[in-house]
XYZ file of C-alpha atoms in Angstrom:
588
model
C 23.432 95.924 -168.044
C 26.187 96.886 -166.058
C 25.797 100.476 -164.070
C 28.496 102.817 -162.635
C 27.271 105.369 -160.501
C 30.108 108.363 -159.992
C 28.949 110.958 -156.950
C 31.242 113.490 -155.618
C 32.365 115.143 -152.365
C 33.876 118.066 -150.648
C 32.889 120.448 -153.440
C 31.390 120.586 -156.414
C 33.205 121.049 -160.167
C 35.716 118.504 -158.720
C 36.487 116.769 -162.134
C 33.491 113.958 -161.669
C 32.957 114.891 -165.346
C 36.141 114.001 -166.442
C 36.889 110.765 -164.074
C 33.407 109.665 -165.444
C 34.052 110.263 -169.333
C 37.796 108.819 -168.803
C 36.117 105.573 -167.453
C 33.735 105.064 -169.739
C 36.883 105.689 -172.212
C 38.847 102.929 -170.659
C 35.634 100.203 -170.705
C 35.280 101.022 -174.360
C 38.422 100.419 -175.319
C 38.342 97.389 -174.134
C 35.622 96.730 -176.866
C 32.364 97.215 -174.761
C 29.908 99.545 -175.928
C 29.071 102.436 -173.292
C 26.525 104.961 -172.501
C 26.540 107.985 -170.120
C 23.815 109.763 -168.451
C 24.297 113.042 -165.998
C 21.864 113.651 -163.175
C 21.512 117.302 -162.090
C 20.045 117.747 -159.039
C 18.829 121.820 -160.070
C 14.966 122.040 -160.628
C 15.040 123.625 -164.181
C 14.018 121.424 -166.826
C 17.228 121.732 -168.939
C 19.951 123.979 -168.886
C 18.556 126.303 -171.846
C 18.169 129.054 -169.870
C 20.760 129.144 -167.623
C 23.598 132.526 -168.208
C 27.008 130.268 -168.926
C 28.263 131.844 -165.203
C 25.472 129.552 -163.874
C 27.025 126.031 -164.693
C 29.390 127.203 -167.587
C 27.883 126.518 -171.538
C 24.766 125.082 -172.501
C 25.839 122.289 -174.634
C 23.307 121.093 -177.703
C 22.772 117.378 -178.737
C 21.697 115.809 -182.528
C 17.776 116.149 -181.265
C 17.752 119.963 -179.840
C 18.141 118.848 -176.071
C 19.804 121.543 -174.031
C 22.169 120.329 -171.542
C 25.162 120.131 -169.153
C 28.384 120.610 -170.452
C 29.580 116.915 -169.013
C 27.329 115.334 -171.709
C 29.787 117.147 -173.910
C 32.707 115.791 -172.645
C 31.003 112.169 -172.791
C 30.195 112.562 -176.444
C 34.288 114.182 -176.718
C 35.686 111.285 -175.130
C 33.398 108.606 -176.150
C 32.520 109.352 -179.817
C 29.114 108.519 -179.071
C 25.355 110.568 -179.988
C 23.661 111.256 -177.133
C 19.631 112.834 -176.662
C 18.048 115.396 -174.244
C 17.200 112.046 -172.042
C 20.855 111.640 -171.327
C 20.366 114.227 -168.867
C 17.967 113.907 -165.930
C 17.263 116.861 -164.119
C 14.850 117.184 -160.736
C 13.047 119.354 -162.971
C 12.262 116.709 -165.512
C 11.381 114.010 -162.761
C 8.943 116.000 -161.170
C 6.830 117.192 -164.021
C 6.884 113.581 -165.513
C 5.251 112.354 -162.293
C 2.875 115.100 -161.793
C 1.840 114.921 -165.358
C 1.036 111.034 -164.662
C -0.396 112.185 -161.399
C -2.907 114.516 -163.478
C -4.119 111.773 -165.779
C -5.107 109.513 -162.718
C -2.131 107.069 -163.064
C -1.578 106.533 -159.198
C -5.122 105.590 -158.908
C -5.801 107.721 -155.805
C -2.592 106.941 -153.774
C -0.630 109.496 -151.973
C 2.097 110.569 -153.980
C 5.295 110.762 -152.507
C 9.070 111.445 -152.621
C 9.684 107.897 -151.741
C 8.432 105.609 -153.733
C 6.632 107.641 -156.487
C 10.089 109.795 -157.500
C 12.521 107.132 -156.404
C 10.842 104.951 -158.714
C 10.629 107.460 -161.723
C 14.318 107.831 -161.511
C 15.242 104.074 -161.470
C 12.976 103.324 -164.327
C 14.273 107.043 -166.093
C 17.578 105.417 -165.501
C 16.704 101.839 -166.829
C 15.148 102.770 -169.892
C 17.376 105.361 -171.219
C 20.946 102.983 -170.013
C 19.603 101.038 -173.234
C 18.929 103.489 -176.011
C 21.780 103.115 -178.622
C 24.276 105.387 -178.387
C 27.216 104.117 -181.259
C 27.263 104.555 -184.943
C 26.427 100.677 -185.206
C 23.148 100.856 -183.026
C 24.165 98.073 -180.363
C 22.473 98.629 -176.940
C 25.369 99.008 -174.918
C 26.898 96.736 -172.068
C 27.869 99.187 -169.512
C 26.065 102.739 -168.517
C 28.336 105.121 -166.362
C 26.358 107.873 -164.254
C 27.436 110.414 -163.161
C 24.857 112.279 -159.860
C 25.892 116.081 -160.186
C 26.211 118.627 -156.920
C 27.815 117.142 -153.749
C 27.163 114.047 -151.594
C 25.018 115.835 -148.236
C 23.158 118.599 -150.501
C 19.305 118.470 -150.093
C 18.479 118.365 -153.245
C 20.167 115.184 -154.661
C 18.766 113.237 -151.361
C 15.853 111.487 -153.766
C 18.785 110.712 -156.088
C 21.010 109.317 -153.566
C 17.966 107.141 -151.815
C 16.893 105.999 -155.131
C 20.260 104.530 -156.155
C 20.420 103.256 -152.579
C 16.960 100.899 -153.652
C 18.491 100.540 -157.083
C 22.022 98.403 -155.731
C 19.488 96.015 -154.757
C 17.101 95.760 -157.889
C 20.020 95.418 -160.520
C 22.242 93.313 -157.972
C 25.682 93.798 -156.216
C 27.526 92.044 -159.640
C 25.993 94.786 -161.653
C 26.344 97.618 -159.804
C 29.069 100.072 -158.502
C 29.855 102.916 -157.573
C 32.711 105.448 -157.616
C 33.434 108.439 -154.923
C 35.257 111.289 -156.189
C 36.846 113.100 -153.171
C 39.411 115.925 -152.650
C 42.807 115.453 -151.002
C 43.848 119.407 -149.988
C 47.400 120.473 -149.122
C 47.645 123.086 -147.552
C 50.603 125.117 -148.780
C 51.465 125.958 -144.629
C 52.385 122.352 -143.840
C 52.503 120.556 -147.195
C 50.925 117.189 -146.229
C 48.359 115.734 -147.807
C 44.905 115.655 -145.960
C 42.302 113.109 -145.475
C 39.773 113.997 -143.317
C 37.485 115.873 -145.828
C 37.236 112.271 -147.744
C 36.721 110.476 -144.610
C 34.060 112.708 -143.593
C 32.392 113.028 -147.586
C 32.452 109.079 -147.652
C 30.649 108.554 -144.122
C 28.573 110.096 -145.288
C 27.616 108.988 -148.564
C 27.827 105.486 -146.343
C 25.678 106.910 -143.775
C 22.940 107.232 -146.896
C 23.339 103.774 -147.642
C 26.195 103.517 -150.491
C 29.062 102.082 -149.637
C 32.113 103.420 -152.588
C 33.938 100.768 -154.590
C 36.536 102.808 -155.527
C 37.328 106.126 -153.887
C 38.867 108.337 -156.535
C 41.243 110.899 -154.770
C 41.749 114.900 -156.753
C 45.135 116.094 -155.273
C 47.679 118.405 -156.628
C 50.295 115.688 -156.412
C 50.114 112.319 -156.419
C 49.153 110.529 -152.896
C 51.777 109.052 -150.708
C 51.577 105.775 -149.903
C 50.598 106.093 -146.155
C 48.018 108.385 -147.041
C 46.268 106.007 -149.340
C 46.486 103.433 -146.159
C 44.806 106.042 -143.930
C 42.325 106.579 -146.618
C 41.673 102.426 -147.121
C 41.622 102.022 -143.345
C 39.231 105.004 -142.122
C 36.527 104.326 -145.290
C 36.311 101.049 -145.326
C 37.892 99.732 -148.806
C 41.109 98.224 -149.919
C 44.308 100.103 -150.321
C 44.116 99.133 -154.857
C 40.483 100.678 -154.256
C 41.937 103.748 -153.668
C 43.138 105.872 -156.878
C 45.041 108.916 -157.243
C 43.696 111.266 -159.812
C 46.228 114.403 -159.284
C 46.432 117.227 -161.591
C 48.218 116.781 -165.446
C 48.882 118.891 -167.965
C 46.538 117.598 -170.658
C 43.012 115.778 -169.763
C 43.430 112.901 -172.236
C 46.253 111.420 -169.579
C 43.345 110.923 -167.222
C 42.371 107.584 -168.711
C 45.976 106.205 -168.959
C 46.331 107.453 -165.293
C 43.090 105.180 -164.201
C 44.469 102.151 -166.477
C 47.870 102.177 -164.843
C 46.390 102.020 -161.881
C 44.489 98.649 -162.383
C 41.086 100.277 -162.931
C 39.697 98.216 -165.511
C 41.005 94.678 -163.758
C 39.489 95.715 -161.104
C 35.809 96.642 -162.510
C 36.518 93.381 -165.146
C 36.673 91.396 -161.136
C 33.941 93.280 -159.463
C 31.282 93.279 -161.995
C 32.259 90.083 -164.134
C 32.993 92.141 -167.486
C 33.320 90.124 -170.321
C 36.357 91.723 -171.608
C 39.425 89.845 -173.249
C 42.704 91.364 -172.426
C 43.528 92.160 -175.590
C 45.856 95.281 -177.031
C 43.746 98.070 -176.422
C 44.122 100.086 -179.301
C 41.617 102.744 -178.458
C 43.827 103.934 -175.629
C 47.181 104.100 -177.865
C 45.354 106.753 -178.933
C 44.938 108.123 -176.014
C 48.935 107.808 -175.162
C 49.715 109.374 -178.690
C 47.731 112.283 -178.147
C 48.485 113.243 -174.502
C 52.878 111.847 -175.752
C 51.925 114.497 -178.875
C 50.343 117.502 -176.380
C 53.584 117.279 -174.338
C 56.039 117.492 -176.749
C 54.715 120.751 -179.089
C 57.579 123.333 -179.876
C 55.404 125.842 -182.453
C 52.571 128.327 -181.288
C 49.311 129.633 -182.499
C 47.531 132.359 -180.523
C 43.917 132.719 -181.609
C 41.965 135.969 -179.671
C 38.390 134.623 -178.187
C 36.593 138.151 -178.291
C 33.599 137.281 -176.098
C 31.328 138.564 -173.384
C 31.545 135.489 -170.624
C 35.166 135.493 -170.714
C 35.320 135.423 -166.757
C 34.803 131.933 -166.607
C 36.583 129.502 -168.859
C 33.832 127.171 -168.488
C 31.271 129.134 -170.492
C 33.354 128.307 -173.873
C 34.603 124.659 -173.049
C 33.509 123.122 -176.320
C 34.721 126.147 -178.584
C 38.498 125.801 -176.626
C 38.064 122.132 -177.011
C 37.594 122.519 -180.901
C 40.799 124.857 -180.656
C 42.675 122.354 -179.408
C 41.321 119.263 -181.276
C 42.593 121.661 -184.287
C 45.784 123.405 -183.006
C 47.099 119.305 -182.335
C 46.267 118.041 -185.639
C 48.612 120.622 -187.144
C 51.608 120.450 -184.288
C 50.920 123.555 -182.500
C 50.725 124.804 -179.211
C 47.801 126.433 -178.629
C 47.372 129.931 -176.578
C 43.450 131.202 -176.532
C 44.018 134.737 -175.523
C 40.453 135.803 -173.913
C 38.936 139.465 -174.803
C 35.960 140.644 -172.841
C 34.669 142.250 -175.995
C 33.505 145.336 -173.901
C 36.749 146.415 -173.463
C 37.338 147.170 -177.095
C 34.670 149.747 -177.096
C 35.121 153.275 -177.239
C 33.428 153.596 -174.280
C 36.411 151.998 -172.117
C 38.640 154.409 -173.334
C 37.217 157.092 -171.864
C 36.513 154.947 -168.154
C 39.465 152.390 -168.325
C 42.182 153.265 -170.968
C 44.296 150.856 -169.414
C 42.009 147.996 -170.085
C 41.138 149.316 -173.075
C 44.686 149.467 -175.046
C 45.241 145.978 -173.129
C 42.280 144.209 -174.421
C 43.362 146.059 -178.481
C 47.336 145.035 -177.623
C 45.957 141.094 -177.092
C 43.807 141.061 -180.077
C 46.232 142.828 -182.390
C 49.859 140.332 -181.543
C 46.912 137.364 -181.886
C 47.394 134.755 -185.123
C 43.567 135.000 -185.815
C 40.343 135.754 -183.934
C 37.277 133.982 -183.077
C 33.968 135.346 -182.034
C 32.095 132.837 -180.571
C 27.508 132.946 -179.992
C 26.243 134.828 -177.257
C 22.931 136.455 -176.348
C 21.845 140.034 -175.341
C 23.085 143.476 -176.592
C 26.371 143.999 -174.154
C 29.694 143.574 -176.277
C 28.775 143.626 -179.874
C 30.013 146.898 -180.492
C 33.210 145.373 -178.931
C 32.697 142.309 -181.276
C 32.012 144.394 -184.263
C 35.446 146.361 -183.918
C 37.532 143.315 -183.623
C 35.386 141.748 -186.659
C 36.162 144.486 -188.324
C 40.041 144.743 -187.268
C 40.232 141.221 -188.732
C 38.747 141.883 -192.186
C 40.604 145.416 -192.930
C 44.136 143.650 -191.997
C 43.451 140.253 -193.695
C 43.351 138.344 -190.287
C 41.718 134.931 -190.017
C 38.254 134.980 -188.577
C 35.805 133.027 -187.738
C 32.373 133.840 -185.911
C 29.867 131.242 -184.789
C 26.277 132.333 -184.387
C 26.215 135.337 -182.996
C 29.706 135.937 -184.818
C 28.346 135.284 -187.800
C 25.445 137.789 -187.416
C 27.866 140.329 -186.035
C 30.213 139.955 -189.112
C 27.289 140.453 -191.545
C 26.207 144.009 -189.353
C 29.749 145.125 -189.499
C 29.896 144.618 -193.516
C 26.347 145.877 -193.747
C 27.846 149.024 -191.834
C 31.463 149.926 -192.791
C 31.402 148.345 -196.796
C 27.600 148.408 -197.727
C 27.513 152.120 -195.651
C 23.955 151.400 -193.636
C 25.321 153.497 -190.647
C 22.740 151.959 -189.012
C 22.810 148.046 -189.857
C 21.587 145.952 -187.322
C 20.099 142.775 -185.706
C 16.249 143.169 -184.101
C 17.772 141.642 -181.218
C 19.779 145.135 -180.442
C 17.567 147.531 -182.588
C 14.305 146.832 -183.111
C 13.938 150.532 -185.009
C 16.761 150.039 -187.418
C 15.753 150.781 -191.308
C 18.512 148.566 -191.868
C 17.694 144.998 -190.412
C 20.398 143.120 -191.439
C 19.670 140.209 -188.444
C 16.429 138.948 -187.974
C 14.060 136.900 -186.001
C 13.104 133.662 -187.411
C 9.234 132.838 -187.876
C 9.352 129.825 -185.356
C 10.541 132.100 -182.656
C 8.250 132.454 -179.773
C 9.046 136.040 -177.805
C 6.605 135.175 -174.888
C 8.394 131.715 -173.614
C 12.274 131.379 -173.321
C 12.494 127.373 -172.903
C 12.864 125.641 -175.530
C 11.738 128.023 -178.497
C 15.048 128.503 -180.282
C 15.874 126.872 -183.705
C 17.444 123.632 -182.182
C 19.620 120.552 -182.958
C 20.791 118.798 -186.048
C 19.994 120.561 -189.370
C 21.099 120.198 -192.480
C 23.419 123.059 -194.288
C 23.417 122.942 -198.459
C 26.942 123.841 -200.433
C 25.330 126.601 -202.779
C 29.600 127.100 -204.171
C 32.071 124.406 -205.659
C 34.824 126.630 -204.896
C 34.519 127.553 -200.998
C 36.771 127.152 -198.653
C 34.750 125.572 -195.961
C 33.416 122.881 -198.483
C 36.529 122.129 -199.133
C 37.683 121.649 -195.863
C 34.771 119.696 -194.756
C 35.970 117.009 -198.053
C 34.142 118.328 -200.613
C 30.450 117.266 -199.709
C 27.395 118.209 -201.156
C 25.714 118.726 -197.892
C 26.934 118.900 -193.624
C 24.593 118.037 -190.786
C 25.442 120.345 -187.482
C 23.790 121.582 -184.167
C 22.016 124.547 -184.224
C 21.240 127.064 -180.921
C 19.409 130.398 -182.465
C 16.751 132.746 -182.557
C 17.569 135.230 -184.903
C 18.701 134.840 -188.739
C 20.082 136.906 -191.543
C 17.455 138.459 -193.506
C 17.243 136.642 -196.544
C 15.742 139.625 -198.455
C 18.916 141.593 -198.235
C 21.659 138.654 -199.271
C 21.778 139.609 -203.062
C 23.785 143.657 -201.513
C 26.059 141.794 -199.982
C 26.984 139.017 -202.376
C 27.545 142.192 -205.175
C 30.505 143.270 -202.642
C 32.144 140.276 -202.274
C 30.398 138.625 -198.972
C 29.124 135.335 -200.266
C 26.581 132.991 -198.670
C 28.230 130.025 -199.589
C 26.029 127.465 -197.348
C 22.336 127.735 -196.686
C 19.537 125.324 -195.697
C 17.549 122.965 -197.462
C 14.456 125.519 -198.684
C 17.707 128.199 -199.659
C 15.771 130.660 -196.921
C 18.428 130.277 -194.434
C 21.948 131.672 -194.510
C 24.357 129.089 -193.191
C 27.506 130.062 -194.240
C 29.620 132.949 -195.135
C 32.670 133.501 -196.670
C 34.462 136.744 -197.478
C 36.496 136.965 -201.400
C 39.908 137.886 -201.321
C 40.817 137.215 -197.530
C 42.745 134.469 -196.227
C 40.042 133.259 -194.132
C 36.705 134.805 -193.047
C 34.473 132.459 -192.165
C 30.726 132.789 -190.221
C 28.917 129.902 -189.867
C 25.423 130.192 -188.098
C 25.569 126.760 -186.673
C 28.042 125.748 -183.574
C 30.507 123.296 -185.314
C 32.482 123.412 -182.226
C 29.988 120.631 -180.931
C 30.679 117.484 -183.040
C 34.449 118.129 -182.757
C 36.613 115.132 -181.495
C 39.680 114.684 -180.609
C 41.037 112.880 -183.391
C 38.484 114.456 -185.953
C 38.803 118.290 -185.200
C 35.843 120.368 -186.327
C 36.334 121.888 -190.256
C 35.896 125.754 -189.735
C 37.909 125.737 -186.338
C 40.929 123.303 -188.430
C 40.417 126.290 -191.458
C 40.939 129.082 -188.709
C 44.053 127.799 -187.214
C 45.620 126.483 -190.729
C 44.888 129.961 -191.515
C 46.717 131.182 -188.186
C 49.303 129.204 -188.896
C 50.080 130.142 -192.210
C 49.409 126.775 -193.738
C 45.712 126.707 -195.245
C 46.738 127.498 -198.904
C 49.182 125.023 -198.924
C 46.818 122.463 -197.360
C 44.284 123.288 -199.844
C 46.736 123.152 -202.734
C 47.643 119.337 -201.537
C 44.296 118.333 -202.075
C 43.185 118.813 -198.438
C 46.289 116.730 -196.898
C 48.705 117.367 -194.381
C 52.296 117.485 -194.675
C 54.068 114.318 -194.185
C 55.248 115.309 -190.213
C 51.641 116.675 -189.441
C 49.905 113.747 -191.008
C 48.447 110.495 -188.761
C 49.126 106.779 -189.444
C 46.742 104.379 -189.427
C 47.453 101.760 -187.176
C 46.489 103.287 -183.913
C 42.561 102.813 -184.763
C 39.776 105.155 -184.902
C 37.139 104.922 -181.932
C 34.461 105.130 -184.575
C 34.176 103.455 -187.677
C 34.082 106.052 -190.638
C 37.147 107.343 -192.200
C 38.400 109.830 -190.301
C 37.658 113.529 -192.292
C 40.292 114.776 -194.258
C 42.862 111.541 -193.426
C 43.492 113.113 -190.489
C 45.272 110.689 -188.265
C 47.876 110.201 -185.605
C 51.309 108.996 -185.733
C 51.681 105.595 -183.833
C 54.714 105.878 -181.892
């Protein structure tokens, strides 16, 4: 087992998540299998119940585990399944050895930082670096981690000091490690600066691990001399420094680390056994970031949400936008609506804001309403829901959104004035939204309905089922406590609301879709998290054929694109099913 340890410096959210997934991209296209696992230094046992301003979203694997939003950028650029274990937290270290203290495993000894939790993490490590993560079930070859935070905090010391014994127990050949730095310019002189690397990587040497490669973040790329300054003051080789400067699409990050003799240089250091063959994996790659560049049409879809502040909170749903908005040649614009601002409310306080937020969501293609907790915005959320249906926009909510659609139906079509979820309105005599049995009110951790389920077709004809290739049955990830109240469906199936998808004991409404509307969708799972970049996620592909204008036409050809949109097969798929829906890209 090969290991690839990826710690960062200067600041934190410097792109180690990205450098991290984009080499693990580049050693699997060279046919090895790879696994990922991201260390965060915070104390909580997963990131469940962390607000998405904490670290952005909580991202949900196959098996329910709540965690960082890197591991969703592994499984994005990797096409790999990864569990809760894939994410090691100081949190989950410390109650695994104080559980094992408890039961008398240390037989009376002293329990300490070093070695008790040192150890812990290097066997953590060991053990999960060989749990299959591929479609085929081959224990992978190379394991990429990535230690979260900043070299110098206080709380990834134990981390840093047990990779520092760890170099030694796997071996030099089968171990590296990667420093991701920041180069500043400062717009009042306009050179490029080093000493904030020079200081992050004394450091991290000054800890006891010495960088392989020192990956660079700079707004341009580095100038020659300033790469020798870095190579002479830190202690590598001028090729062992790389430029990773900013580019307009994230899927050029891997062709930027291959053209800069990354994988030669890992193939050298940690005797890979790689053939240099055509990679096609990362023609892929080249097509999509080529493709990205060069789109002339635009779709504008209106994210009506309540964390719209930070970007980071909806990464996978904007991911899933894009994944979609390429496969059909558009450009995509996500026009964000703090769903506040459409209430009533801001009128009176803010009119400005408030005929702002109505003026983005109205010159919008469609709108999405993505899952969210907590009563603040829904009324907002409602409105634009509402908006959508009354002037035959394409919609499509996700959890929460789904929920939210059903209310306003319940409320405006079914006239229950008061229609609600027991989330906002316990009281209500019309509880449309309800929590489910397994729901525990007294403990927030872990007591949602979570992971892989499985959602049943109940309609030949819908749209979604369609879209998804006419299956029986779909298996997505699942992050809620409440449900629609089962008792009530057969009021708003008379009207025209259908629950076209529900789970395996028919108790649980999956899916709904709206008659006689281009395309209202709510689904009460979160598709957005098994999109890929070459296989975009069904209801987000529906929303923006829909935006578009080119659903019925799609659905008319048998679920096929037309011949410009559609993808050849000769660049490869990373994974070996067919791709859904023959959706593949051109080779150039």
């Amino acid at each position: 087992m090969k290991y690839i340890l990826v710690t960062g410096g200067v600041i934190s959210g410097i792109g180690k998540g990205i450098i991290a997934s984009s080499v693990g991209t580049i050693l699997k296209s060279c046919g090895l299998h790879v696994t990922a696992i991201k260390i965060d230094p915070y104390i909580n046992i997963d990131a469940g119940t962390f607000s998405p301003y904490e670290h952005g979203e909580v991202f949900v694997l196959d098996d329910g585990g709540e965690v960082d939003l890197d591991l969703g950028n592994y499984e994005r650029f990797l096409d790999i399944r990864l569990i809760k274990d894939n994410n090691l937290t100081t949190g989950k270290i410390y109650q695994s050895v104080i559980n094992k203290e408890r039961k008398g495993d240390y037989l009376g000894k002293t329990v300490q930082v070093v070695p008790h939790i040192t150890d812990a993490i290097q066997e953590w490590v060991m053990k999960q670096a060989r749990i299959p993560v591929d479609d085929d079930g081959v224990e992978p070859q190379v394991c990429v981690i990535e230690l979260g935070g900043t070299v110098g905090d206080i709380e990834s010391m134990p981390f840093i000091e047990a990779f520092r014994q760890f170099q030694f127990k796997v071996k030099r050949e089968n171990f590296c490690n990667i420093h991701v730095s920041l180069v500043p310019q400062p717009s009042t002189t306009g050179e490029q600066k080093t000493k904030p690397t020079q200081n992050s990587v004394r450091e991290l040497r000054g800890l006891g691990l010495s960088p392989d490669l020192i990956m660079c973040r700079c707004a341009m790329p580095l100038e020659t001399s300033v790469k020798e300054k870095i190579s002479m003051f830190c202690h590598v080789e001028p090729t062992q420094v790389i430029c990773v400067h900013d580019v307009s699409s994230i899927y050029k990050v891997p062709l930027l680390l291959e053209d800069q003799g990354v994988v030669n240089y890992f193939c050298k250091r940690l005797n890979l056994p790689v053939e240099m063959r055509p990679r096609k994996m990362l023609t892929k790659w080249k097509e999509m970031a080529d493709r990205s560049d060069r789109l002339l049409e635009h779709v504008s879809i209106a994210l009506v949400g309540k964390y719209t502040k930070l970007a980071d909170s909806y990464t996978s749903v904007i991911k899933a936008l894009e994944h979609s908005a390429l496969a059909i040649n558009h450009k995509l614009e996500v026009k964000y609506i703090d769903s506040a601002d459409l209430e009533t409310t801001t009128l009176q306080d803010e009119p400005v804001k408030y005929h702002e937020a109505w003026q983005k969501l109205c010159s919008s293609h469609g709108v999405l309403v993505p899952g969210g907790f907590g009563v603040r915005g829904t009324e907002g959320k409602m409105l634009a829901i509402s908006w959508a249906r009354k002037q035959n926009k394409p919609f499509l909510g996700v959890c929460l959104g789904m929920q939210l659609a059903v209310c306003e139906f319940a409320r405006n079509v079914l006239k229950w004035e008061d229609a609600n979820s027991t989330e906002f309105n316990p009281e209500s005599k019309h509880p449309v939204v309800i929590d489910m049995p397994e729901h525990n009110p007294g403990q927030m951790g872990g007591t949602m309905r979570l992971g892989k389920r499985q959602t049943i077709f109940k309609s030949s004809t819908s749209v979604l089922r369609r879209l998804y290739g006419d299956v029986e049955y779909v298996e997505e990830r699942h992050r809620h406590r409440f449900e629609v109240n089962p008792e009530l469906k057969h009021h708003f199936q008379k009207k025209g609301l259908q629950f076209v998808g529900q789970d395996v004991e028919g108790e649980r409404m999956e899916v709904i879709e709206l008659d006689d509307h281009c395309y209202f969708v709510g689904v009460q799972y979160h598709p957005e998290f098994t999109s890929r970049p070459i296989k975009p996620s069904p209801p987000y592909f529906g929303l923006l054929l829909a935006a578009a204008g080119k659903l019925q036409s799609y659905l008319a050809k048998g679920c096929r694109l037309s011949p410009r949109d559609t993808y050849s097969d000769r660049s490869g798929s990373s994974s070996p099913d067919v791709d859904i829906t023959e959706l593949r890209f051109p080779s150039l």
